Short mmCIF file of C-alpha atoms in Angstrom, two decimals:
data_model
loop_
_atom_site.label_atom_id
_atom_site.label_comp_id
_atom_site.label_asym_id
_atom_site.label_seq_id
_atom_site.Cartn_x
_atom_site.Cartn_y
_atom_site.Cartn_z
CA MET Q 1 -8.39 -21.73 17.24
CA GLY Q 2 -8.01 -18.49 15.28
CA LEU Q 3 -5.76 -15.57 16.01
CA PHE Q 4 -8.65 -13.43 17.20
CA SER Q 5 -9.75 -16.19 19.57
CA ARG Q 6 -6.27 -16.41 21.04
CA LYS Q 7 -5.72 -12.67 21.40
CA LYS Q 8 -8.22 -10.19 22.74
CA LYS Q 9 -9.05 -7.44 20.30
CA SER Q 10 -8.52 -4.90 23.08
CA ASP Q 11 -4.84 -5.91 23.15
CA MET Q 12 -4.34 -4.56 19.64
CA LYS Q 13 -3.60 -0.89 19.13
CA GLU Q 14 -5.81 0.72 16.53
CA TYR Q 15 -4.43 3.53 14.38
CA GLN Q 16 -6.54 6.08 12.57
CA ASN Q 17 -7.09 5.69 8.84
CA GLU Q 18 -9.69 6.55 6.21
CA TYR Q 19 -12.04 3.68 7.07
CA SER Q 20 -15.09 3.86 9.33
CA LYS Q 21 -15.52 1.78 12.49
CA GLU Q 22 -17.98 -0.47 10.66
CA GLN Q 23 -15.52 -1.05 7.81
CA LYS Q 24 -12.71 -1.79 10.26
CA ASP Q 25 -14.86 -4.34 12.03
CA LEU Q 26 -15.48 -6.05 8.70
CA PHE Q 27 -11.75 -6.11 7.93
CA ARG Q 28 -11.03 -7.65 11.34
CA LYS Q 29 -13.68 -10.26 10.68
CA GLY Q 30 -11.95 -10.92 7.38
CA SER Q 31 -8.67 -11.50 9.23
CA GLU Q 32 -10.39 -13.99 11.50
CA ILE Q 33 -11.88 -15.84 8.52
CA VAL Q 34 -8.49 -15.96 6.81
CA ASP Q 35 -6.90 -17.33 9.96
CA GLU Q 36 -9.50 -20.09 10.24
CA ALA Q 37 -9.76 -20.95 6.55
CA PRO Q 38 -7.81 -23.76 4.88
CA ASP Q 39 -4.76 -22.68 2.92
CA PHE Q 40 -5.08 -22.12 -0.80
CA THR Q 41 -3.34 -24.77 -2.85
CA MET Q 42 -0.49 -23.75 -5.14
CA GLU Q 43 -2.71 -24.70 -8.07
CA GLN Q 44 -5.34 -22.22 -6.90
CA ILE Q 45 -2.70 -19.55 -6.33
CA ASP Q 46 -1.22 -20.11 -9.79
CA GLU Q 47 -4.70 -19.74 -11.28
CA LEU Q 48 -5.22 -16.47 -9.39
CA SER Q 49 -1.85 -15.25 -10.60
CA LYS Q 50 -2.76 -15.98 -14.21
CA ASN Q 51 -6.18 -14.37 -13.94
CA LEU Q 52 -4.85 -11.26 -12.16
CA PRO Q 53 -1.48 -10.65 -13.85
CA HIS Q 54 -1.31 -6.97 -12.83
CA ASP Q 55 -2.33 -7.50 -9.20
CA HIS Q 56 0.85 -7.74 -7.14
CA TYR Q 57 -1.16 -9.25 -4.30
CA THR Q 58 -1.24 -12.53 -6.25
CA GLN Q 59 2.18 -12.42 -7.90
CA ASP Q 60 5.60 -13.85 -6.97
CA LEU Q 61 4.29 -16.18 -4.27
CA LYS Q 62 6.43 -18.93 -2.75
CA ASN Q 63 3.76 -21.02 -1.08
CA PRO Q 64 0.21 -20.94 0.39
CA GLN Q 65 1.42 -19.86 3.82
CA GLU Q 66 2.97 -16.72 2.38
CA PHE Q 67 -0.33 -15.96 0.67
CA LYS Q 68 -2.11 -16.23 4.02
CA PHE Q 69 0.34 -13.74 5.55
CA ARG Q 70 -0.33 -11.40 2.62
CA GLN Q 71 -4.07 -11.66 3.21
CA SER Q 72 -3.68 -11.04 6.94
CA SER Q 73 -1.31 -8.10 6.52
CA LEU Q 74 -3.73 -6.39 4.16
CA SER Q 75 -6.74 -6.98 6.43
CA TYR Q 76 -4.87 -5.73 9.51
CA SER Q 77 -3.68 -2.65 7.64
CA MET Q 78 -7.20 -1.74 6.54
CA ALA Q 79 -8.51 -2.37 10.06
CA GLY Q 80 -5.93 0.07 11.46
CA ASN Q 81 -4.00 -2.61 13.37
CA LEU Q 82 -0.61 -1.62 12.02
CA ASP Q 83 1.56 -3.50 14.51
CA GLU Q 84 -0.18 -6.75 13.58
CA CYS Q 85 0.18 -5.86 9.90
CA ILE Q 86 3.95 -5.53 10.26
CA ASP Q 87 4.11 -8.76 12.26
CA ASN Q 88 2.43 -10.63 9.40
CA CYS Q 89 4.66 -8.92 6.84
CA ASN Q 90 7.72 -10.07 8.78
CA LYS Q 91 6.44 -13.64 8.94
CA GLY Q 92 5.73 -13.63 5.23
CA LEU Q 93 9.14 -12.14 4.44
CA GLU Q 94 10.79 -14.97 6.36
CA ILE Q 95 9.26 -17.28 3.77
CA ASN Q 96 9.91 -15.02 0.79
CA PRO Q 97 12.34 -12.13 1.38
CA GLN Q 98 11.90 -11.07 -2.25
CA SER Q 99 8.13 -10.58 -2.05
CA PRO Q 100 7.34 -7.19 -3.63
CA PHE Q 101 3.87 -7.12 -2.10
CA LEU Q 102 5.04 -7.77 1.46
CA LEU Q 103 7.91 -5.30 1.07
CA TYR Q 104 5.36 -2.74 -0.12
CA MET Q 105 2.96 -3.49 2.72
CA LYS Q 106 5.70 -3.19 5.30
CA GLY Q 107 7.04 0.00 3.73
CA ARG Q 108 3.69 1.77 3.58
CA THR Q 109 2.80 0.63 7.10
CA LEU Q 110 6.09 1.93 8.49
CA SER Q 111 5.38 5.25 6.80
CA ASP Q 112 1.91 5.27 8.41
CA LEU Q 113 3.75 4.85 11.72
CA LYS Q 114 5.89 7.87 10.71
CA GLN Q 115 9.02 5.73 10.30
CA PHE Q 116 9.51 7.30 6.91
CA GLN Q 117 13.14 6.50 6.13
CA GLU Q 118 12.75 2.81 6.91
CA GLY Q 119 9.48 2.79 5.02
CA LEU Q 120 11.17 4.26 1.95
CA GLU Q 121 13.84 1.58 2.10
CA TYR Q 122 11.26 -1.21 1.92
CA LEU Q 123 9.31 0.55 -0.82
CA ALA Q 124 12.52 1.01 -2.82
CA LYS Q 125 13.14 -2.73 -2.54
CA ALA Q 126 9.61 -3.39 -3.80
CA VAL Q 127 9.98 -1.25 -6.93
CA GLY Q 128 13.51 -2.57 -7.42
CA LEU Q 129 12.00 -6.03 -7.78
CA ARG Q 130 8.90 -4.88 -9.65
CA ASP Q 131 9.25 -1.52 -11.40
CA ASP Q 132 5.63 -1.80 -12.57
CA PHE Q 133 4.32 -1.65 -8.98
CA ALA Q 134 2.19 1.49 -9.23
CA ASP Q 135 0.96 1.38 -5.62
CA ALA Q 136 4.53 1.37 -4.33
CA TRP Q 137 5.53 4.31 -6.54
CA TRP Q 138 2.48 6.21 -5.32
CA GLU Q 139 3.39 5.54 -1.71
CA ILE Q 140 6.94 6.78 -2.31
CA GLY Q 141 5.44 9.94 -3.76
CA ARG Q 142 3.24 10.36 -0.69
CA ILE Q 143 6.27 10.19 1.60
CA HIS Q 144 8.07 12.82 -0.48
CA GLN Q 145 4.92 14.96 -0.31
CA ILE Q 146 4.81 14.68 3.50
CA HIS Q 147 8.38 15.98 3.57
CA ASN Q 148 7.53 18.84 1.17
CA ASP Q 149 9.76 17.44 -1.57
CA MET Q 150 7.15 18.23 -4.19
CA ASP Q 151 9.41 17.75 -7.22
CA SER Q 152 10.16 14.16 -6.21
CA ALA Q 153 6.55 13.55 -5.16
CA ILE Q 154 5.16 14.63 -8.51
CA LEU Q 155 7.67 12.51 -10.43
CA GLU Q 156 6.75 9.41 -8.42
CA TYR Q 157 3.04 10.13 -8.72
CA HIS Q 158 3.45 10.39 -12.49
CA THR Q 159 5.23 7.05 -12.57
CA ALA Q 160 2.23 5.50 -10.82
CA GLN Q 161 -0.18 7.29 -13.13
CA LYS Q 162 1.59 6.03 -16.25
CA LEU Q 163 1.45 2.47 -14.94
CA GLU Q 164 -2.22 2.60 -13.90
CA PRO Q 165 -3.86 5.59 -15.62
CA ASP Q 166 -7.38 4.34 -14.90
CA TYR Q 167 -6.76 4.32 -11.15
CA TYR Q 168 -4.27 7.10 -10.44
CA LYS Q 169 -5.01 10.56 -11.76
CA ILE Q 170 -3.31 13.93 -11.40
CA SER Q 171 -5.03 17.26 -11.98
CA SER Q 172 -3.05 20.50 -12.15
CA ASN Q 173 -3.28 24.08 -13.35
CA ASN Q 174 0.43 24.04 -14.22
CA PRO Q 175 1.13 22.50 -17.66
CA ASP Q 176 4.71 21.65 -16.70
CA VAL Q 177 3.40 19.08 -14.25
CA ASP Q 178 1.65 17.13 -17.00
CA ASP Q 179 5.01 15.71 -18.04
CA GLY Q 180 6.33 15.33 -14.51
CA LYS Q 181 8.66 18.30 -14.91
CA LYS Q 182 9.97 20.39 -12.04
CA HIS Q 183 7.61 23.17 -11.14
CA GLY Q 184 9.71 25.53 -9.03
CA VAL Q 185 6.82 26.61 -6.82
CA LEU Q 186 5.13 24.98 -3.85
CA PRO Q 187 1.61 23.86 -4.74
CA LYS Q 188 -1.49 23.30 -2.72
CA PHE Q 189 -1.54 19.53 -2.75
CA THR Q 190 -4.56 17.35 -1.93
CA GLN Q 191 -5.51 13.71 -2.49
CA THR Q 192 -8.93 12.13 -2.71
CA LEU Q 193 -9.83 8.43 -2.68
CA ASN Q 194 -13.07 7.21 -4.22
CA GLU Q 195 -14.54 4.11 -5.79
CA LYS Q 196 -12.85 4.90 -9.11
CA GLY Q 197 -9.37 5.40 -7.71
CA VAL Q 198 -7.09 8.11 -6.37
CA THR Q 199 -6.90 11.68 -7.63
CA VAL Q 200 -4.20 14.19 -6.73
CA VAL Q 201 -5.08 17.85 -7.21
CA LEU Q 202 -2.26 20.35 -7.60
CA GLU Q 203 -3.16 24.02 -7.44
CA PHE Q 204 -0.11 26.16 -8.08
CA LEU Q 205 0.59 29.69 -6.98
CA ALA Q 206 1.77 32.24 -9.49
CA ASN Q 207 5.29 31.66 -10.79
CA LYS Q 208 8.12 32.96 -8.68
CA PRO Q 209 9.37 36.42 -9.70
#
């Protein structure tokens, strides 16, 4: 009996995110399928890891059960069921406390719940274990942006961009930002997500007198 058969969907709190109701329903269905499906074997996981060397979702896994918790945490996050996402992160971290992906998922989910300081701590652990984790650096930048620490945000965004230039992009009318330098003025700061990746647009005011 799957998780969604044991627990009524109405019992789960749904948080707003960028996905439509139809997409969320698909993600929840994905969670149910994951819960019912047989575990991957370690041989299958090792093959995934080799074929996707830059995808942290498939890296540094201890066993098939941890992989299932990773799958569930991601599906719950995308469905907007953040409490369930954290629950699955915690279960996975009991198996592998040094899992960069689960630390990242828990950190970004805590930040979505506005528990920013705790979220930063988990994200810092993730990049401490894997300094090539672009998604985690980007999330750290987003938290700095929320707190209007634009200098730190831009530096972290640039770290992510350097690691995954085809996915993360930054556009600015201030040449100093191209090298991640301090700008000294507060920009208009927007993000867009599309099928090709994430773009941050920085539109700066005139320099301070």
